[in-house]
Short mmCIF file of C-alpha atoms and ligand atoms in Angstrom, two decimals:
data_model
loop_
_atom_site.label_atom_id
_atom_site.label_comp_id
_atom_site.label_asym_id
_atom_site.label_seq_id
_atom_site.Cartn_x
_atom_site.Cartn_y
_atom_site.Cartn_z
CA MET O 626 89.62 112.10 84.11
CA LEU O 627 88.95 109.95 86.39
CA GLU O 628 85.09 110.11 88.01
CA VAL O 629 83.22 108.31 90.67
CA SER O 630 79.62 108.18 90.74
CA GLY O 631 77.06 106.76 93.14
CA LEU O 632 80.35 103.89 94.49
CA SER O 633 79.16 101.83 97.82
CA LYS O 634 80.74 99.19 98.88
CA THR O 635 79.47 96.40 100.78
CA TYR O 636 81.24 93.27 102.34
CA GLY O 637 79.09 90.04 102.92
CA GLU O 638 76.38 90.01 103.49
CA GLY O 639 73.06 89.55 105.27
CA ALA O 640 74.11 90.01 108.92
CA ARG O 641 77.62 90.15 108.56
CA ALA O 642 77.82 92.66 106.31
CA THR O 643 80.02 95.57 106.14
CA HIS O 644 78.59 98.80 104.72
CA ALA O 645 82.41 99.60 103.71
CA ILE O 646 81.26 102.72 101.99
CA ALA O 647 77.80 104.38 101.52
CA GLU O 648 77.95 106.44 98.83
CA LEU O 649 80.66 108.51 96.78
CA SER O 650 81.45 110.95 94.36
CA PHE O 651 83.48 113.15 93.06
CA THR O 652 85.31 114.10 89.94
CA VAL O 653 89.14 114.28 89.63
CA HIS O 654 91.03 116.49 87.39
CA GLU O 655 93.75 115.65 84.58
CA GLY O 656 97.36 116.29 86.24
CA GLU O 657 95.14 117.73 90.11
CA PHE O 658 96.91 116.33 92.93
CA VAL O 659 93.67 115.14 95.08
CA CYS O 660 93.33 114.37 98.59
CA VAL O 661 91.46 111.77 100.71
CA VAL O 662 90.96 111.91 104.29
CA GLY O 663 89.17 110.69 106.83
CA PRO O 664 89.21 108.75 110.19
CA SER O 665 90.06 104.87 110.33
CA GLY O 666 88.40 102.66 108.90
CA CYS O 667 86.13 104.93 107.09
CA GLY O 668 86.57 103.04 103.09
CA LYS O 669 89.40 104.55 102.41
CA THR O 670 91.42 101.73 101.36
CA THR O 671 88.08 100.67 99.94
CA LEU O 672 88.46 103.75 97.61
CA LEU O 673 90.99 102.63 95.98
CA ARG O 674 91.04 99.65 95.52
CA CYS O 675 87.98 100.32 94.14
CA LEU O 676 88.96 103.04 91.78
CA ALA O 677 92.06 100.69 90.80
CA GLY O 678 90.23 98.41 89.26
CA LEU O 679 91.35 95.47 92.33
CA LEU O 680 87.83 95.35 94.32
CA PRO O 681 84.80 95.53 91.71
CA PRO O 682 82.13 98.07 93.52
CA SER O 683 78.84 97.06 95.22
CA ALA O 684 77.06 99.23 92.85
CA GLY O 685 78.22 103.18 91.62
CA ARG O 686 80.70 103.61 88.56
CA VAL O 687 83.95 104.38 87.84
CA THR O 688 85.45 105.66 85.51
CA LEU O 689 89.47 107.04 83.64
CA ARG O 690 89.23 109.32 80.35
CA GLY O 691 85.04 107.85 79.96
CA ARG O 692 85.62 104.25 79.98
CA PRO O 693 85.12 102.15 83.10
CA VAL O 694 87.10 100.43 85.39
CA SER O 695 86.79 97.02 85.78
CA GLY O 696 90.60 96.48 85.87
CA PRO O 697 93.37 97.70 87.44
CA PRO O 698 93.81 100.01 84.03
CA GLU O 699 97.42 100.24 82.17
CA GLU O 700 97.33 104.01 82.93
CA VAL O 701 97.62 103.50 87.49
CA GLY O 702 100.12 103.16 89.49
CA PHE O 703 99.52 102.62 92.92
CA VAL O 704 102.17 103.12 95.81
CA PHE O 705 101.14 101.27 99.24
CA GLN O 706 101.46 101.78 102.82
CA GLU O 707 103.38 98.64 103.18
CA TYR O 708 106.14 99.25 101.77
CA SER O 709 108.46 95.91 103.50
CA ARG O 710 105.70 94.61 101.82
CA SER O 711 105.54 95.72 98.95
CA LEU O 712 108.78 95.40 97.58
CA MET O 713 110.70 91.95 96.51
CA PRO O 714 113.72 91.34 98.85
CA TRP O 715 115.32 89.38 96.48
CA LEU O 716 115.23 91.73 93.34
CA SER O 717 116.98 95.06 93.78
CA VAL O 718 116.65 99.02 93.10
CA ARG O 719 116.96 97.51 89.35
CA GLU O 720 114.81 94.69 88.87
CA ASN O 721 112.18 95.69 91.33
CA ILE O 722 112.02 99.32 89.58
CA ALA O 723 112.09 97.55 86.11
CA LEU O 724 109.22 94.32 87.56
CA PRO O 725 105.37 96.45 86.15
CA LEU O 726 107.18 97.53 83.10
CA ARG O 727 107.59 93.77 82.12
CA HIS O 728 104.29 94.53 80.80
CA LYS O 729 104.92 96.96 78.50
CA ARG O 730 106.79 96.02 74.97
CA LEU O 731 109.55 98.50 75.68
CA GLY O 732 113.38 97.81 74.08
CA ARG O 733 115.89 97.57 76.60
CA ALA O 734 117.53 100.19 76.31
CA GLU O 735 114.62 102.47 76.52
CA ARG O 736 113.26 99.88 79.81
CA ASP O 737 116.74 100.99 81.16
CA ARG O 738 116.55 104.47 80.79
CA LEU O 739 113.02 104.91 82.61
CA VAL O 740 114.82 102.45 85.16
CA GLU O 741 117.80 104.52 85.80
CA GLU O 742 115.49 108.04 85.18
CA ALA O 743 112.89 107.18 88.10
CA VAL O 744 115.76 106.22 89.79
CA GLU O 745 118.11 109.48 89.60
CA SER O 746 114.33 111.40 90.65
CA VAL O 747 113.87 109.93 94.33
CA ALA O 748 118.11 110.55 94.40
CA LEU O 749 119.09 107.09 94.66
CA THR O 750 121.59 106.49 92.21
CA GLY O 751 123.89 104.86 93.80
CA PHE O 752 121.52 102.54 95.48
CA ILE O 753 120.02 101.00 92.13
CA ASP O 754 122.15 97.65 92.77
CA HIS O 755 121.17 97.76 96.41
CA TYR O 756 118.67 95.36 97.95
CA PRO O 757 116.14 96.70 99.90
CA TRP O 758 117.02 95.36 103.19
CA GLU O 759 120.22 97.04 102.69
CA LEU O 760 117.47 100.75 103.17
CA SER O 761 116.39 102.33 105.19
CA GLY O 762 112.06 102.99 105.69
CA GLY O 763 111.97 105.74 103.70
CA MET O 764 114.22 104.98 101.08
CA GLN O 765 112.16 101.47 100.31
CA GLN O 766 109.34 104.13 100.09
CA ARG O 767 111.00 106.11 97.63
CA VAL O 768 111.60 102.38 95.94
CA ALA O 769 108.27 102.13 95.98
CA ILE O 770 107.76 105.55 94.11
CA ALA O 771 110.21 105.85 91.61
CA ARG O 772 109.38 102.39 90.48
CA ALA O 773 105.38 103.94 89.67
CA LEU O 774 106.67 106.71 88.11
CA ALA O 775 108.78 103.66 86.14
CA TYR O 776 105.54 103.23 84.52
CA GLN O 777 105.18 105.91 83.56
CA PRO O 778 101.00 105.93 85.06
CA GLU O 779 99.14 109.10 83.79
CA ILE O 780 97.36 108.62 87.70
CA LEU O 781 99.54 107.67 91.45
CA LEU O 782 96.96 106.22 92.98
CA MET O 783 98.30 106.57 96.82
CA ASP O 784 97.26 104.82 100.09
CA GLU O 785 98.63 106.35 103.18
CA PRO O 786 102.39 105.36 101.44
CA PHE O 787 104.27 107.54 104.79
CA ALA O 788 101.89 106.25 107.32
CA SER O 789 105.01 104.33 109.29
CA VAL O 790 108.54 106.11 108.62
CA ASP O 791 109.49 109.12 111.78
CA ALA O 792 108.25 112.56 110.92
CA GLN O 793 111.43 113.56 109.42
CA THR O 794 111.56 110.82 106.60
CA ARG O 795 107.50 111.72 106.29
CA ALA O 796 108.23 115.75 105.82
CA ASP O 797 111.06 115.05 103.24
CA LEU O 798 108.67 112.09 101.54
CA GLU O 799 106.44 114.72 100.89
CA ASP O 800 108.27 117.05 99.56
CA LEU O 801 109.91 114.72 97.14
CA LEU O 802 107.15 113.56 96.51
CA LEU O 803 105.59 117.17 95.41
CA ARG O 804 109.22 117.77 93.37
CA VAL O 805 108.60 114.41 91.04
CA ARG O 806 105.01 114.74 89.75
CA ALA O 807 105.32 118.23 89.04
CA ALA O 808 108.17 116.98 86.76
CA TYR O 809 106.41 113.77 85.56
CA GLY O 810 103.44 116.09 84.89
CA VAL O 811 100.84 113.22 86.67
CA THR O 812 97.17 113.22 88.24
CA VAL O 813 97.51 112.23 92.01
CA VAL O 814 94.92 111.20 94.33
CA PHE O 815 96.61 110.37 97.73
CA VAL O 816 94.38 108.38 100.23
CA THR O 817 94.76 110.08 104.41
CA HIS O 818 94.53 109.98 107.99
CA ASP O 819 96.56 113.30 108.51
CA ILE O 820 94.78 116.25 107.84
CA ASP O 821 97.83 118.34 107.53
CA GLU O 822 99.28 116.02 105.63
CA ALA O 823 96.57 116.02 102.98
CA VAL O 824 95.84 120.30 103.57
CA TYR O 825 100.18 120.62 102.38
CA LEU O 826 99.98 117.92 98.97
CA GLY O 827 96.79 118.31 98.00
CA GLN O 828 94.50 121.53 95.89
CA ARG O 829 91.55 119.60 96.58
CA ILE O 830 90.78 117.46 98.91
CA VAL O 831 87.35 114.89 99.84
CA VAL O 832 86.80 114.90 102.98
CA LEU O 833 84.99 111.73 104.10
CA THR O 834 82.19 111.13 106.75
CA PRO O 835 82.46 107.79 109.63
CA PRO O 836 81.39 104.77 108.47
CA PRO O 837 78.49 104.36 106.37
CA THR O 838 81.27 107.08 104.31
CA SER O 839 79.82 109.09 102.11
CA VAL O 840 81.52 113.05 100.55
CA GLN O 841 81.17 114.89 103.12
CA GLU O 842 82.95 118.37 101.70
CA VAL O 843 85.55 118.54 98.51
CA LEU O 844 87.93 121.57 99.34
CA ASP O 845 89.64 123.70 96.86
CA VAL O 846 93.01 124.62 98.66
CA THR O 847 94.97 127.61 97.55
CA LEU O 848 98.09 127.68 99.46
CA PRO O 849 100.77 128.77 97.18
CA GLU O 850 102.93 126.53 95.12
CA PRO O 851 105.87 125.37 96.07
CA ARG O 852 105.07 124.33 99.04
CA ASP O 853 107.71 124.20 101.84
CA GLN O 854 107.45 122.13 105.40
CA VAL O 855 107.90 125.47 107.51
CA GLU O 856 106.48 128.95 105.03
CA THR O 857 103.15 126.84 103.89
CA LYS O 858 102.19 125.50 107.50
CA GLU O 859 102.32 128.93 108.84
CA LEU O 860 100.37 130.35 106.39
CA PRO O 861 96.62 130.94 108.13
CA GLU O 862 94.82 129.49 105.41
CA PHE O 863 96.95 126.77 106.44
CA ALA O 864 95.60 126.81 109.90
CA HIS O 865 92.57 127.68 108.14
CA LEU O 866 92.20 124.16 106.67
CA ARG O 867 92.93 122.35 109.25
CA ALA O 868 90.87 123.31 112.30
CA HIS O 869 88.01 123.43 109.81
CA ILE O 870 88.41 119.16 108.63
CA PHE O 871 89.01 118.58 111.87
CA ARG O 872 85.67 120.18 112.83
CA SER O 873 83.92 118.92 110.57
CA ILE O 874 84.90 115.83 111.20
CA LYS O 875 85.41 116.00 114.41
CA ARG O 876 81.83 117.13 114.58
CA ARG O 877 80.03 114.49 112.14
CA GLN O 878 81.60 111.94 115.23
CA SER O 879 79.43 112.95 117.37
CA LEU O 880 76.72 113.52 115.64
CA GLN O 881 77.13 109.42 114.20
CA GLY O 882 77.88 108.07 117.93
CA GLN O 883 81.30 108.08 116.79
CA GLY O 884 83.29 110.52 119.30
CA PRO O 885 85.98 109.81 122.02
CA GLY O 886 84.22 108.82 125.20
P1 ADP W 2257 90.14 102.75 105.07
O1 ADP W 2257 91.70 102.98 105.38
O2 ADP W 2257 89.70 104.44 105.73
O3 ADP W 2257 90.82 102.48 107.17
P2 ADP W 2257 88.82 100.37 104.85
O4 ADP W 2257 88.41 100.75 103.26
O5 ADP W 2257 90.45 99.36 105.43
O6 ADP W 2257 89.41 102.16 106.02
O7 ADP W 2257 87.79 99.69 106.31
C1 ADP W 2257 86.54 99.91 106.25
C2 ADP W 2257 85.57 99.43 106.52
O8 ADP W 2257 85.51 97.68 105.46
C3 ADP W 2257 86.09 98.67 107.55
O9 ADP W 2257 85.11 98.72 108.52
C4 ADP W 2257 87.16 97.46 107.02
O10 ADP W 2257 87.01 96.50 108.57
C5 ADP W 2257 86.08 96.95 106.46
N1 ADP W 2257 87.25 96.25 105.50
C6 ADP W 2257 87.91 95.73 104.96
N2 ADP W 2257 88.32 94.85 103.79
C7 ADP W 2257 87.40 94.33 104.35
C8 ADP W 2257 87.50 92.71 103.68
N3 ADP W 2257 87.54 92.17 102.92
N4 ADP W 2257 86.26 91.91 104.32
C9 ADP W 2257 85.06 92.89 105.34
N5 ADP W 2257 85.94 93.83 105.91
C10 ADP W 2257 86.15 94.37 104.59
#
């Protein structure tokens, strides 16, 4: 469905150039949940921006259903890390979620239905006429997820969306995401520096090297679904995968002289 081939991205020129991504190639299949994991600064945000058509790659290409991505495609929805900056404080939950739908030619009743269904799917029905600043961080991020879902994207791109909430809220949001993803049948590319989160959520994991970034390995996650915060994390396969990724990133960092100390 989504193909990244030979993607590279350099910011700036000459001596001041930053080679954020050296060369990346991977594929995302229809209906898959793919996690992209790598150390901070390895170009995860840069990669998502290229996938979203928000940033032109320096070389290589991204294709969605065989068509090159050159600007934000209609089929793509986003959830960013900074929920506080991504929601409009002067708009209610309902209005925030309806905002991107203006780009789709929908009747009023259809738009209201999509908004209300999405709000219900993230369990915020009682807060639909509240303003973002009246909600907790976790609730605001649920609004951002609902906004992306109401848009009915075929593919959802998520950039460390749960990085700035506390651990319990994060676990709840992870489970909520798995449930709504199954309900909406959407393909997800989820970027995180958190190895446990990648193993818990993903069906496949693309592990990135430290910069200049390329794909270190792609792993299949065959943990049973639905996942469970306690039972899944007790399974030997979970422990094995997280240890494998952790070691592989550390080994690479020390080879590239970027390890601590
Ligand atoms: P990650 O999301 O994995 O932390 P980023 O994609 O944010 O990584 O950044 C990768 C590298 O590119 C970093 O070295 C960062 O400093 C650099 N970078 C990111 N955005 C810009 C920009 N707009 N201009 C110059 N350098 C940038």
